[in-house]
mmCIF file of N, CA and C in Angstrom:
data_model
loop_
_atom_site.group_PDB
_atom_site.id
_atom_site.type_symbol
_atom_site.label_atom_id
_atom_site.label_comp_id
_atom_site.label_asym_id
_atom_site.label_seq_id
_atom_site.Cartn_x
_atom_site.Cartn_y
_atom_site.Cartn_z
ATOM 1 N N PRO A 255 82.184 129.498 -71.601
ATOM 2 C CA PRO A 255 82.825 130.381 -72.564
ATOM 3 C C PRO A 255 84.260 130.687 -72.160
ATOM 4 N N LEU A 256 85.006 131.073 -73.156
ATOM 5 C CA LEU A 256 86.387 131.482 -72.940
ATOM 6 C C LEU A 256 86.450 132.952 -73.306
ATOM 7 N N ILE A 257 86.804 133.797 -72.363
ATOM 8 C CA ILE A 257 86.830 135.234 -72.586
ATOM 9 C C ILE A 257 88.281 135.670 -72.683
ATOM 10 N N LEU A 258 88.627 136.285 -73.802
ATOM 11 C CA LEU A 258 89.988 136.761 -74.003
ATOM 12 C C LEU A 258 90.022 138.271 -73.838
ATOM 13 N N ASN A 259 90.737 138.727 -72.859
ATOM 14 C CA ASN A 259 90.970 140.144 -72.638
ATOM 15 C C ASN A 259 92.466 140.255 -72.419
ATOM 16 N N GLN A 260 93.191 140.137 -73.531
ATOM 17 C CA GLN A 260 94.633 140.009 -73.445
ATOM 18 C C GLN A 260 95.220 141.065 -72.548
ATOM 19 N N PRO A 261 96.099 140.732 -71.674
ATOM 20 C CA PRO A 261 96.768 139.446 -71.509
ATOM 21 C C PRO A 261 96.073 138.500 -70.525
ATOM 22 N N THR A 262 94.817 138.758 -70.159
ATOM 23 C CA THR A 262 94.116 137.916 -69.199
ATOM 24 C C THR A 262 93.067 137.058 -69.885
ATOM 25 N N ILE A 263 92.963 135.809 -69.446
ATOM 26 C CA ILE A 263 91.948 134.888 -69.949
ATOM 27 C C ILE A 263 91.068 134.478 -68.779
ATOM 28 N N VAL A 264 89.760 134.458 -69.023
ATOM 29 C CA VAL A 264 88.817 133.942 -68.040
ATOM 30 C C VAL A 264 88.091 132.779 -68.692
ATOM 31 N N ALA A 265 88.160 131.608 -68.077
ATOM 32 C CA ALA A 265 87.454 130.427 -68.578
ATOM 33 C C ALA A 265 86.386 130.044 -67.567
ATOM 34 N N LEU A 266 85.153 129.952 -68.052
ATOM 35 C CA LEU A 266 84.020 129.589 -67.210
ATOM 36 C C LEU A 266 83.422 128.291 -67.700
ATOM 37 N N SER A 267 82.871 127.523 -66.779
ATOM 38 C CA SER A 267 82.140 126.315 -67.138
ATOM 39 C C SER A 267 81.010 126.155 -66.138
ATOM 40 N N ALA A 268 79.807 125.956 -66.659
ATOM 41 C CA ALA A 268 78.628 125.810 -65.800
ATOM 42 C C ALA A 268 78.514 126.989 -64.833
ATOM 43 N N GLY A 269 78.882 128.182 -65.308
ATOM 44 C CA GLY A 269 78.774 129.395 -64.507
ATOM 45 C C GLY A 269 79.848 129.570 -63.455
ATOM 46 N N GLN A 270 80.861 128.734 -63.469
ATOM 47 C CA GLN A 270 81.915 128.819 -62.468
ATOM 48 C C GLN A 270 83.265 129.060 -63.135
ATOM 49 N N THR A 271 84.120 129.769 -62.432
ATOM 50 C CA THR A 271 85.446 130.071 -62.961
ATOM 51 C C THR A 271 86.352 128.855 -62.832
ATOM 52 N N VAL A 272 86.887 128.428 -63.975
ATOM 53 C CA VAL A 272 87.870 127.342 -63.954
ATOM 54 C C VAL A 272 89.279 127.880 -64.195
ATOM 55 N N TYR A 273 89.373 129.139 -64.643
ATOM 56 C CA TYR A 273 90.681 129.775 -64.808
ATOM 57 C C TYR A 273 90.481 131.271 -65.012
ATOM 58 N N CYS A 274 91.326 132.049 -64.377
ATOM 59 C CA CYS A 274 91.390 133.492 -64.610
ATOM 60 C C CYS A 274 92.840 133.880 -64.378
ATOM 61 N N GLY A 275 93.517 134.205 -65.464
ATOM 62 C CA GLY A 275 94.926 134.544 -65.338
ATOM 63 C C GLY A 275 95.540 134.823 -66.690
ATOM 64 N N SER A 276 96.841 134.816 -66.716
ATOM 65 C CA SER A 276 97.553 135.148 -67.949
ATOM 66 C C SER A 276 97.525 133.981 -68.928
ATOM 67 N N CYS A 277 97.671 134.315 -70.200
ATOM 68 C CA CYS A 277 97.766 133.291 -71.248
ATOM 69 C C CYS A 277 98.944 132.370 -70.959
ATOM 70 N N ARG A 278 100.027 132.963 -70.533
ATOM 71 C CA ARG A 278 101.281 132.247 -70.289
ATOM 72 C C ARG A 278 101.139 131.179 -69.202
ATOM 73 N N GLN A 279 100.299 131.432 -68.198
ATOM 74 C CA GLN A 279 100.161 130.507 -67.074
ATOM 75 C C GLN A 279 99.073 129.454 -67.283
ATOM 76 N N MET A 280 98.273 129.604 -68.328
ATOM 77 C CA MET A 280 97.121 128.723 -68.503
ATOM 78 C C MET A 280 97.528 127.268 -68.754
ATOM 79 N N THR A 281 98.450 127.044 -69.671
ATOM 80 C CA THR A 281 98.858 125.674 -69.988
ATOM 81 C C THR A 281 99.464 124.977 -68.767
ATOM 82 N N PRO A 282 100.400 125.601 -68.038
ATOM 83 C CA PRO A 282 100.926 124.942 -66.834
ATOM 84 C C PRO A 282 99.851 124.711 -65.763
ATOM 85 N N HIS A 283 98.920 125.658 -65.633
ATOM 86 C CA HIS A 283 97.854 125.485 -64.634
ATOM 87 C C HIS A 283 97.021 124.244 -64.933
ATOM 88 N N PHE A 284 96.553 124.123 -66.175
ATOM 89 C CA PHE A 284 95.736 122.966 -66.527
ATOM 90 C C PHE A 284 96.550 121.673 -66.446
ATOM 91 N N ALA A 285 97.820 121.726 -66.800
ATOM 92 C CA ALA A 285 98.675 120.537 -66.695
ATOM 93 C C ALA A 285 98.799 120.096 -65.237
ATOM 94 N N SER A 286 98.914 121.053 -64.327
ATOM 95 C CA SER A 286 99.024 120.698 -62.905
ATOM 96 C C SER A 286 97.741 120.069 -62.380
ATOM 97 N N ALA A 287 96.627 120.320 -63.069
ATOM 98 C CA ALA A 287 95.342 119.714 -62.695
ATOM 99 C C ALA A 287 95.124 118.388 -63.420
ATOM 100 N N GLY A 288 96.123 117.969 -64.216
ATOM 101 C CA GLY A 288 96.026 116.695 -64.911
ATOM 102 C C GLY A 288 95.529 116.780 -66.338
ATOM 103 N N TYR A 289 95.440 117.986 -66.886
ATOM 104 C CA TYR A 289 94.953 118.182 -68.254
ATOM 105 C C TYR A 289 96.076 118.754 -69.113
ATOM 106 N N ASN A 290 96.905 117.859 -69.639
ATOM 107 C CA ASN A 290 98.023 118.259 -70.492
ATOM 108 C C ASN A 290 97.535 118.459 -71.918
ATOM 109 N N CYS A 291 97.815 119.613 -72.467
ATOM 110 C CA CYS A 291 97.429 119.902 -73.848
ATOM 111 C C CYS A 291 98.239 119.010 -74.789
ATOM 112 N N PRO A 292 97.566 118.286 -75.685
ATOM 113 C CA PRO A 292 98.297 117.459 -76.649
ATOM 114 C C PRO A 292 99.278 118.303 -77.466
ATOM 115 N N GLN A 293 100.396 117.707 -77.824
ATOM 116 C CA GLN A 293 101.505 118.425 -78.452
ATOM 117 C C GLN A 293 101.097 119.229 -79.682
ATOM 118 N N TYR A 294 100.293 118.676 -80.566
ATOM 119 C CA TYR A 294 99.985 119.360 -81.822
ATOM 120 C C TYR A 294 98.589 119.969 -81.844
ATOM 121 N N MET A 295 98.008 120.209 -80.680
ATOM 122 C CA MET A 295 96.671 120.793 -80.615
ATOM 123 C C MET A 295 96.768 122.251 -80.191
ATOM 124 N N ASN A 296 95.914 123.068 -80.761
ATOM 125 C CA ASN A 296 95.830 124.469 -80.378
ATOM 126 C C ASN A 296 95.359 124.532 -78.923
ATOM 127 N N PRO A 297 96.134 125.162 -78.029
ATOM 128 C CA PRO A 297 95.737 125.204 -76.620
ATOM 129 C C PRO A 297 94.347 125.808 -76.394
ATOM 130 N N ALA A 298 94.001 126.861 -77.115
ATOM 131 C CA ALA A 298 92.674 127.469 -76.932
ATOM 132 C C ALA A 298 91.568 126.465 -77.249
ATOM 133 N N GLU A 299 91.717 125.724 -78.337
ATOM 134 C CA GLU A 299 90.719 124.713 -78.694
ATOM 135 C C GLU A 299 90.655 123.609 -77.643
ATOM 136 N N TYR A 300 91.802 123.203 -77.158
ATOM 137 C CA TYR A 300 91.840 122.145 -76.147
ATOM 138 C C TYR A 300 91.124 122.585 -74.875
ATOM 139 N N PHE A 301 91.421 123.788 -74.396
ATOM 140 C CA PHE A 301 90.809 124.255 -73.155
ATOM 141 C C PHE A 301 89.306 124.466 -73.320
ATOM 142 N N ILE A 302 88.885 124.941 -74.485
ATOM 143 C CA ILE A 302 87.452 125.084 -74.740
ATOM 144 C C ILE A 302 86.780 123.716 -74.689
ATOM 145 N N SER A 303 87.419 122.705 -75.270
ATOM 146 C CA SER A 303 86.825 121.359 -75.248
ATOM 147 C C SER A 303 86.727 120.817 -73.821
ATOM 148 N N LEU A 304 87.642 121.211 -72.953
ATOM 149 C CA LEU A 304 87.593 120.752 -71.566
ATOM 150 C C LEU A 304 86.425 121.348 -70.800
ATOM 151 N N VAL A 305 86.160 122.630 -71.012
ATOM 152 C CA VAL A 305 85.151 123.319 -70.201
ATOM 153 C C VAL A 305 83.762 123.313 -70.820
ATOM 154 N N ASN A 306 83.635 122.875 -72.070
ATOM 155 C CA ASN A 306 82.341 122.871 -72.750
ATOM 156 C C ASN A 306 81.543 121.640 -72.334
ATOM 157 N N THR A 307 80.549 121.839 -71.487
ATOM 158 C CA THR A 307 79.765 120.720 -70.964
ATOM 159 C C THR A 307 78.713 120.224 -71.947
ATOM 160 N N ASP A 308 78.652 120.805 -73.141
ATOM 161 C CA ASP A 308 77.722 120.326 -74.167
ATOM 162 C C ASP A 308 78.189 119.008 -74.779
ATOM 163 N N PHE A 309 79.434 118.643 -74.545
ATOM 164 C CA PHE A 309 79.991 117.426 -75.126
ATOM 165 C C PHE A 309 80.345 116.426 -74.030
ATOM 166 N N ASP A 310 80.245 115.152 -74.359
ATOM 167 C CA ASP A 310 80.476 114.093 -73.374
ATOM 168 C C ASP A 310 81.910 114.016 -72.872
ATOM 169 N N ASP A 311 82.866 114.449 -73.678
ATOM 170 C CA ASP A 311 84.268 114.283 -73.284
ATOM 171 C C ASP A 311 84.842 115.487 -72.543
ATOM 172 N N HIS A 312 83.965 116.309 -71.953
ATOM 173 C CA HIS A 312 84.469 117.460 -71.197
ATOM 174 C C HIS A 312 85.136 116.986 -69.904
ATOM 175 N N ALA A 313 85.883 117.879 -69.309
ATOM 176 C CA ALA A 313 86.621 117.555 -68.087
ATOM 177 C C ALA A 313 85.677 117.509 -66.887
ATOM 178 N N ASP A 314 86.211 117.086 -65.770
ATOM 179 C CA ASP A 314 85.487 117.071 -64.504
ATOM 180 C C ASP A 314 85.433 118.516 -63.996
ATOM 181 N N VAL A 315 84.315 119.192 -64.285
ATOM 182 C CA VAL A 315 84.203 120.623 -63.984
ATOM 183 C C VAL A 315 84.383 120.916 -62.495
ATOM 184 N N PRO A 316 83.715 120.213 -61.579
ATOM 185 C CA PRO A 316 83.949 120.519 -60.157
ATOM 186 C C PRO A 316 85.422 120.391 -59.755
ATOM 187 N N GLN A 317 86.117 119.414 -60.312
ATOM 188 C CA GLN A 317 87.543 119.257 -60.011
ATOM 189 C C GLN A 317 88.339 120.428 -60.575
ATOM 190 N N MET A 318 87.965 120.895 -61.761
ATOM 191 C CA MET A 318 88.669 122.039 -62.363
ATOM 192 C C MET A 318 88.430 123.310 -61.560
ATOM 193 N N VAL A 319 87.199 123.505 -61.094
ATOM 194 C CA VAL A 319 86.873 124.669 -60.265
ATOM 195 C C VAL A 319 87.693 124.619 -58.981
ATOM 196 N N GLN A 320 87.741 123.460 -58.349
ATOM 197 C CA GLN A 320 88.510 123.304 -57.116
ATOM 198 C C GLN A 320 89.999 123.556 -57.360
ATOM 199 N N SER A 321 90.509 123.049 -58.456
ATOM 200 C CA SER A 321 91.917 123.249 -58.787
ATOM 201 C C SER A 321 92.231 124.734 -58.920
ATOM 202 N N TYR A 322 91.358 125.475 -59.603
ATOM 203 C CA TYR A 322 91.583 126.913 -59.747
ATOM 204 C C TYR A 322 91.435 127.617 -58.400
ATOM 205 N N THR A 323 90.399 127.256 -57.642
ATOM 206 C CA THR A 323 90.140 127.900 -56.352
ATOM 207 C C THR A 323 91.334 127.778 -55.415
ATOM 208 N N GLN A 324 92.038 126.661 -55.487
ATOM 209 C CA GLN A 324 93.177 126.417 -54.603
ATOM 210 C C GLN A 324 94.517 126.845 -55.203
ATOM 211 N N SER A 325 94.489 127.398 -56.400
ATOM 212 C CA SER A 325 95.737 127.710 -57.104
ATOM 213 C C SER A 325 96.398 128.997 -56.613
ATOM 214 N N GLU A 326 97.698 129.058 -56.828
ATOM 215 C CA GLU A 326 98.451 130.275 -56.534
ATOM 216 C C GLU A 326 98.007 131.415 -57.452
ATOM 217 N N ILE A 327 97.599 131.082 -58.654
ATOM 218 C CA ILE A 327 97.140 132.099 -59.605
ATOM 219 C C ILE A 327 95.957 132.858 -59.020
ATOM 220 N N ARG A 328 94.999 132.131 -58.458
ATOM 221 C CA ARG A 328 93.822 132.773 -57.861
ATOM 222 C C ARG A 328 94.220 133.567 -56.618
ATOM 223 N N LYS A 329 95.085 133.000 -55.787
ATOM 224 C CA LYS A 329 95.524 133.701 -54.577
ATOM 225 C C LYS A 329 96.189 135.025 -54.937
ATOM 226 N N GLU A 330 97.021 135.020 -55.970
ATOM 227 C CA GLU A 330 97.677 136.255 -56.410
ATOM 228 C C GLU A 330 96.652 137.267 -56.913
ATOM 229 N N LEU A 331 95.645 136.795 -57.638
ATOM 230 C CA LEU A 331 94.595 137.684 -58.133
ATOM 231 C C LEU A 331 93.841 138.322 -56.971
ATOM 232 N N ILE A 332 93.461 137.527 -55.986
ATOM 233 C CA ILE A 332 92.750 138.047 -54.811
ATOM 234 C C ILE A 332 93.616 139.072 -54.088
ATOM 235 N N ASN A 333 94.901 138.792 -53.939
ATOM 236 C CA ASN A 333 95.808 139.740 -53.279
ATOM 237 C C ASN A 333 95.885 141.055 -54.043
ATOM 238 N N ARG A 334 95.935 140.984 -55.388
ATOM 239 C CA ARG A 334 95.977 142.215 -56.190
ATOM 240 C C ARG A 334 94.684 143.004 -56.035
ATOM 241 N N ILE A 335 93.564 142.317 -56.012
ATOM 242 C CA ILE A 335 92.270 142.992 -55.846
ATOM 243 C C ILE A 335 92.210 143.671 -54.483
ATOM 244 N N MET A 336 92.598 142.959 -53.439
ATOM 245 C CA MET A 336 92.557 143.531 -52.089
ATOM 246 C C MET A 336 93.507 144.720 -51.970
ATOM 247 N N SER A 337 94.668 144.620 -52.575
ATOM 248 C CA SER A 337 95.620 145.723 -52.557
ATOM 249 C C SER A 337 95.058 146.936 -53.288
ATOM 250 N N ASP A 338 94.415 146.682 -54.417
ATOM 251 C CA ASP A 338 93.825 147.767 -55.196
ATOM 252 C C ASP A 338 92.710 148.459 -54.426
ATOM 253 N N ARG A 339 91.959 147.708 -53.665
ATOM 254 C CA ARG A 339 90.870 148.294 -52.870
ATOM 255 C C ARG A 339 91.401 149.238 -51.803
ATOM 256 N N LYS A 340 92.627 149.003 -51.349
ATOM 257 C CA LYS A 340 93.227 149.854 -50.324
ATOM 258 C C LYS A 340 93.786 151.144 -50.905
ATOM 259 N N THR A 341 93.924 151.198 -52.223
ATOM 260 C CA THR A 341 94.481 152.376 -52.873
ATOM 261 C C THR A 341 93.421 153.475 -52.922
ATOM 262 N N PRO A 342 93.763 154.672 -52.423
ATOM 263 C CA PRO A 342 92.789 155.773 -52.467
ATOM 264 C C PRO A 342 92.391 156.106 -53.907
ATOM 265 N N GLN A 343 91.130 156.402 -54.087
ATOM 266 C CA GLN A 343 90.636 156.793 -55.408
ATOM 267 C C GLN A 343 91.059 158.231 -55.700
ATOM 268 N N HIS A 344 91.307 158.503 -56.960
ATOM 269 C CA HIS A 344 91.739 159.853 -57.363
ATOM 270 C C HIS A 344 90.539 160.696 -57.682
#
């Protein structure tokens, strides 16, 4: 599924996170993993087709998970979470 909580998008496939970040960073992230959105295709539809394992032409999910796991986007998210945990609760 693709979960939209603007401005953050979470894309899951086979129960694993393939992307969690801003809408703005999603297209460059997938392009860096080798999945360039076709010029005249709606990016949301394209990304859904990549992560939907119900169809034969889906992307290599383990490779997509690894790409996200090693991405700067994920590292920044983890850093924000860890920083937030250090903030005293009100």
